[in-house]
C-alpha positions as a printed NumPy array, in Angstrom:
array([[-50.745, -15.312,  -2.797],
       [-48.847, -13.84 ,  -5.731],
       [-48.962, -10.818,  -8.001],
       [-51.187, -12.564, -10.552],
       [-53.807, -13.44 ,  -7.956],
       [-53.838,  -9.818,  -6.767],
       [-54.276,  -8.54 , -10.333],
       [-57.13 , -10.977, -10.937],
       [-58.761,  -9.996,  -7.645],
       [-58.627,  -6.31 ,  -8.641],
       [-60.091,  -7.113, -12.07 ],
       [-62.943,  -9.168, -10.581],
       [-63.619,  -6.457,  -8.002],
       [-63.9  ,  -3.832, -10.76 ],
       [-65.976,  -5.898, -13.214],
       [-67.87 ,  -8.079, -10.7  ],
       [-67.838, -10.803, -13.335],
       [-65.608, -13.882, -13.647],
       [-66.4  , -14.375, -17.347],
       [-65.377, -10.858, -18.38 ],
       [-62.059, -11.215, -16.572],
       [-61.517, -14.695, -18.032],
       [-62.004, -13.458, -21.608],
       [-59.663, -10.545, -20.996],
       [-56.949, -12.82 , -19.559],
       [-57.412, -15.652, -22.029],
       [-58.298, -18.254, -19.412],
       [-61.485, -19.985, -18.315],
       [-63.95 , -18.542, -15.826],
       [-63.417, -21.592, -13.635],
       [-59.693, -20.804, -13.461],
       [-60.463, -17.264, -12.351],
       [-62.866, -18.58 ,  -9.728],
       [-60.272, -21.096,  -8.474],
       [-57.575, -18.413,  -8.123],
       [-59.977, -16.183,  -6.15 ],
       [-60.834, -19.162,  -3.904],
       [-57.125, -19.756,  -3.295],
       [-56.658, -16.082,  -2.394],
       [-59.587, -16.268,   0.021],
       [-58.103, -19.404,   1.592],
       [-54.748, -17.655,   2.01 ],
       [-56.426, -14.715,   3.729],
       [-58.921, -16.8  ,   5.676],
       [-61.683, -14.414,   4.562],
       [-64.452, -14.43 ,   1.949],
       [-63.944, -11.62 ,  -0.533],
       [-66.98 , -12.057,  -2.809],
       [-70.585, -13.196,  -2.634],
       [-71.331, -15.342,  -5.667],
       [-74.668, -15.952,  -7.407],
       [-75.71 , -16.843, -10.93 ],
       [-75.937, -13.209, -12.063],
       [-73.127, -11.355, -10.281],
       [-70.036, -11.487,  -8.125],
       [-70.449,  -8.962,  -5.297],
       [-67.579,  -7.856,  -2.998],
       [-68.04 ,  -8.558,   0.688],
       [-67.12 ,  -6.012,   3.345],
       [-63.753,  -7.756,   3.611],
       [-63.433,  -7.49 ,  -0.172],
       [-63.979,  -3.73 ,   0.014],
       [-61.296,  -3.529,   2.717],
       [-58.773,  -5.739,   0.936],
       [-58.997,  -3.877,  -2.392],
       [-57.08 ,  -0.941,  -0.89 ],
       [-54.23 ,  -3.216,   0.179],
       [-54.233,  -5.143,  -3.096],
       [-53.973,  -1.946,  -5.146],
       [-51.224,  -0.618,  -2.856],
       [-49.224,  -3.857,  -3.197],
       [-49.537,  -3.804,  -6.989],
       [-48.584,  -0.112,  -7.086],
       [-45.541,  -0.784,  -4.882],
       [-44.5  ,  -3.621,  -7.15 ],
       [-44.802,  -1.433, -10.235],
       [-42.851,   1.355,  -8.537],
       [-40.101,  -1.1  ,  -7.587],
       [-40.003,  -2.443, -11.128],
       [-39.761,   1.06 , -12.575],
       [-36.873,   1.885, -10.258],
       [-35.106,  -1.364, -11.13 ],
       [-35.648,  -0.656, -14.829],
       [-34.115,   2.794, -14.365],
       [-31.126,   1.254, -12.619],
       [-30.718,  -1.185, -15.479],
       [-30.367,   1.713, -17.926],
       [-28.428,   4.249, -15.818],
       [-26.097,   3.502, -12.883],
       [-27.516,   4.941,  -9.671],
       [-27.496,   4.406,  -5.933],
       [-24.457,   3.327,  -3.944],
       [-21.568,   1.269,  -5.303],
       [-19.099,  -0.008,  -2.703],
       [-15.529,  -0.231,  -4.017],
       [-12.633,  -1.811,  -2.156],
       [ -8.957,  -1.875,  -3.042],
       [ -5.368,  -2.084,  -1.73 ],
       [ -4.193,   1.103,  -0.038],
       [ -1.396,   2.303,  -2.326],
       [ -2.874,   1.03 ,  -5.576],
       [ -6.156,   2.656,  -4.596],
       [ -4.531,   5.967,  -3.758],
       [ -2.44 ,   6.071,  -6.933],
       [ -4.749,   4.603,  -9.556],
       [ -8.342,   4.161,  -8.336],
       [ -8.907,   7.463,  -6.518],
       [ -7.613,   9.654,  -9.397],
       [-10.347,   8.23 , -11.643],
       [-13.263,   8.825,  -9.286],
       [-13.946,  12.404, -10.399],
       [-14.432,  11.224, -13.979],
       [-16.603,   8.328, -12.815],
       [-18.841,  10.673, -10.819],
       [-19.107,  13.077, -13.756],
       [-20.109,  10.284, -16.119],
       [-22.689,   8.813, -13.724],
       [-24.09 ,  11.663, -11.599],
       [-26.722,   9.441,  -9.936],
       [-24.038,   7.097,  -8.604],
       [-22.878,   7.383,  -4.991],
       [-19.38 ,   5.992,  -4.38 ],
       [-18.232,   4.353,  -1.159],
       [-14.463,   3.716,  -1.343],
       [-12.615,   1.615,   1.249],
       [ -8.852,   1.105,   0.956],
       [ -7.306,  -1.671,   3.003],
       [ -4.611,  -4.283,   2.576],
       [ -6.693,  -6.806,   4.547],
       [ -8.224,  -9.688,   2.625],
       [-11.809,  -8.846,   1.665],
       [-14.382, -11.487,   0.732],
       [-17.244,  -9.887,  -1.232],
       [-19.499, -12.799,  -0.235],
       [-19.211, -11.736,   3.413],
       [-17.928,  -8.165,   3.475],
       [-19.652,  -4.99 ,   2.339],
       [-18.125,  -4.614,  -1.121],
       [-19.715,  -4.702,  -4.567],
       [-16.406,  -4.555,  -6.419],
       [-12.853,  -5.26 ,  -5.285],
       [ -9.624,  -4.232,  -6.991],
       [ -7.267,  -7.104,  -6.229],
       [ -3.641,  -7.827,  -7.045],
       [ -2.66 , -11.477,  -6.919],
       [ -3.371, -14.91 ,  -8.323],
       [ -6.995, -15.484,  -9.282],
       [ -7.941, -18.973,  -8.165],
       [-11.392, -18.576,  -6.58 ],
       [-14.057, -19.752,  -9.033],
       [-16.857, -18.145,  -6.988],
       [-15.792, -14.728,  -8.313],
       [-16.019, -13.085, -11.68 ],
       [-12.82 , -11.232, -12.55 ],
       [-11.963,  -8.562, -15.105],
       [ -8.191,  -8.46 , -15.541],
       [ -6.691,  -5.068, -16.317],
       [ -3.153,  -6.329, -16.691],
       [ -0.336,  -8.266, -15.084],
       [  1.782,  -6.751, -12.342],
       [  5.435,  -6.407, -13.322],
       [  8.306,  -5.736, -10.939],
       [ 11.418,  -3.622, -11.333],
       [ 14.652,  -3.45 ,  -9.419],
       [ 15.4  ,   0.251,  -9.21 ],
       [ 17.574,   2.856,  -7.527],
       [ 18.078,   6.59 ,  -7.782],
       [ 20.784,   8.044, -10.051],
       [ 22.509,   9.443,  -6.946],
       [ 22.741,   5.982,  -5.35 ],
       [ 24.113,   4.446,  -8.545],
       [ 26.743,   7.167,  -8.935],
       [ 27.969,   6.521,  -5.41 ],
       [ 27.683,   2.722,  -5.232],
       [ 27.824,   1.563,  -8.853],
       [ 25.298,  -0.247, -11.039],
       [ 24.858,  -3.972, -10.296],
       [ 25.235,  -5.953, -13.503],
       [ 24.308,  -9.354, -12.092],
       [ 21.688, -10.406,  -9.514],
       [ 24.392, -12.016,  -7.382],
       [ 25.79 ,  -8.519,  -6.763],
       [ 22.609,  -7.451,  -4.935],
       [ 23.957,  -8.945,  -1.69 ],
       [ 26.732,  -6.334,  -1.806],
       [ 24.327,  -3.415,  -2.125],
       [ 22.106,  -1.48 ,   0.246],
       [ 18.64 ,  -2.949,  -0.239],
       [ 15.279,  -1.593,   0.933],
       [ 12.81 ,  -4.445,   1.402],
       [  9.05 ,  -4.403,   1.875],
       [  7.901,  -6.42 ,   4.879],
       [  4.376,  -7.824,   4.737],
       [  2.385,  -9.887,   7.207],
       [  4.315, -13.02 ,   6.165],
       [  7.721, -11.359,   6.523],
       [ 10.138,  -9.577,   4.158],
       [  9.584, -10.055,   0.44 ],
       [ 11.874, -12.481,  -1.346],
       [ 13.72 , -11.048,  -4.337],
       [ 13.433, -13.36 ,  -7.325],
       [ 15.153, -12.889, -10.68 ],
       [ 14.766, -14.918, -13.854],
       [ 17.003, -14.814, -16.886],
       [ 15.291, -15.332, -20.216],
       [ 14.454, -19.004, -20.753],
       [ 15.509, -19.993, -17.217],
       [ 13.798, -20.631, -13.895],
       [ 13.261, -18.175, -11.088],
       [ 16.184, -17.826,  -8.671],
       [ 15.944, -16.381,  -5.172],
       [ 18.764, -13.954,  -4.394],
       [ 18.94 , -13.365,  -0.615],
       [ 19.788,  -9.837,   0.464],
       [ 20.681,  -8.33 ,   3.844],
       [ 18.363,  -5.31 ,   3.884],
       [ 19.557,  -1.974,   5.116],
       [ 15.91 ,  -1.179,   5.818],
       [ 12.635,  -3.09 ,   5.958],
       [  9.207,  -1.536,   6.3  ],
       [  5.563,  -2.444,   5.998],
       [  4.984,   0.925,   4.335],
       [  5.818,   1.011,   0.628],
       [  5.665,   4.796,   0.43 ],
       [  8.387,   5.116,   3.085],
       [ 10.649,   2.737,   1.209],
       [ 10.01 ,   4.603,  -2.022],
       [ 10.925,   7.935,  -0.428],
       [ 14.105,   6.377,   0.942],
       [ 15.036,   5.048,  -2.501],
       [ 14.38 ,   8.425,  -4.112],
       [ 16.687,   9.956,  -1.518],
       [ 19.54 ,   7.669,  -2.578],
       [ 19.369,   5.248,   0.346],
       [ 19.306,   2.003,  -1.625],
       [ 17.724,  -0.392,  -4.144],
       [ 14.041,  -1.364,  -4.127],
       [ 12.053,  -4.119,  -5.818],
       [  8.638,  -2.654,  -6.527],
       [  5.723,  -3.145,  -8.941],
       [  5.412,  -1.015, -12.047],
       [  2.197,   0.673, -10.886],
       [  4.061,   2.023,  -7.836],
       [  7.24 ,   3.309,  -9.52 ],
       [  6.412,   3.447, -13.237],
       [  6.048,   7.234, -13.2  ],
       [  9.334,   7.613, -11.307],
       [ 11.105,   5.502, -13.931],
       [  9.568,   7.524, -16.752],
       [ 10.758,  10.775, -15.176],
       [ 14.26 ,   9.44 , -14.493],
       [ 13.926,   9.792, -10.725],
       [ 14.64 ,   6.052, -10.501],
       [ 16.648,   3.857, -12.87 ],
       [ 15.603,   0.292, -13.709],
       [ 18.362,  -2.254, -13.035],
       [ 19.006,  -5.335, -15.156],
       [ 15.947,  -4.652, -17.351],
       [ 16.759,  -7.643, -19.555],
       [ 15.787,  -9.937, -16.647],
       [ 12.395, -10.532, -15.047],
       [ 11.991,  -9.689, -11.363],
       [  9.297, -10.707,  -8.898],
       [  8.473, -11.57 ,  -5.297],
       [  6.455, -14.642,  -6.271],
       [  6.885, -17.241,  -8.985],
       [  3.153, -17.139,  -9.833],
       [  1.882, -14.366, -12.152],
       [  0.106, -11.611, -10.23 ],
       [ -2.853, -10.04 , -11.994],
       [ -4.404,  -6.649, -11.391],
       [ -8.127,  -7.264, -11.584],
       [-11.573,  -6.222, -10.462],
       [-13.517,  -9.059,  -8.865],
       [-17.145,  -9.426,  -7.842],
       [-19.366, -12.342,  -6.791],
       [-20.846, -14.636,  -9.419],
       [-24.309, -13.489, -10.466],
       [-26.618, -14.31 , -13.366],
       [-27.101, -10.583, -13.896],
       [-24.151,  -8.551, -12.587],
       [-25.421,  -5.213, -11.261],
       [-25.255,  -2.358, -13.732],
       [-23.288,  -0.294, -11.201],
       [-20.556,  -2.928, -11.106],
       [-20.419,  -3.281, -14.888],
       [-20.294,   0.495, -15.306],
       [-17.402,   0.925, -12.852],
       [-15.399,  -1.889, -14.448],
       [-15.939,  -0.577, -17.985],
       [-14.947,   2.906, -16.849],
       [-11.646,   1.717, -15.332],
       [-10.872,  -0.483, -18.337],
       [-10.857,   2.719, -20.393],
       [ -9.231,   4.819, -17.652],
       [ -6.298,   2.412, -17.166],
       [ -5.909,   1.663, -20.887],
       [ -4.402,  -1.402, -22.516],
       [ -1.643,  -1.895, -21.616],
       [ -2.197,   0.058, -18.383],
       [ -0.816,   3.586, -18.549],
       [  1.808,   2.905, -15.864],
       [  3.432,   0.354, -18.188],
       [  3.762,   2.666, -21.196]])
């Protein structure tokens, strides 16, 4: 049983004539008759009495017409709703992202997103746990890292850059390090993730990455706490631009050794939106990505 067989059944029921339906559909009367037979076999019930002059619905045919029309109506209603969704984002979109990036750069854009798409309902989850959109409830994930999984589509907003930075008060009291080797003599504030404290890597132009070990004055798994400590003059941090870019612009922190590249990993880390491979990515997902491409800008606003 399929939609075409239901439509042909309804047409035969209304005209009580195979030939009329066949001419209308551009097929033979025998094809119409065969499709009705197949429908009857699927239901296990005779739907029409047939003679040389007419096709007359049986009692079961009169009963089934109500269900056939309801199924076709439901299909049309579903198609209309899907068509509407293909022209205007609507319904729920589930967005996931890292905690601090989400708080600082995703959440501030949600009011504009909701204003642009008033029929869209937003479900935002911020977590630093690894989320797999194939298994977890997420339509779109903001992710920072290397993009190696070919089962995802990814829209890259930019590359994460790191800065060594300290407050002006700290630098007045302890001096400005001019060489990465001097970091071991300074008070360092180090982020500690699930795999341990971050390594501080520095690369001079045209050279390889070098790991400079430091003896941290403070480690924490909370970046905001480390940032507050650095702003208070407690020590030097190594943080991404999206976390401290505004502090650097306002002069609350000073970038150290800006002529050198800094990182915690030798592989480039991209800031991207990822979603599962699909022949037709949902309109909601495309709309959210396009919105944040414009909202972040190119390059992203925290890098300008």
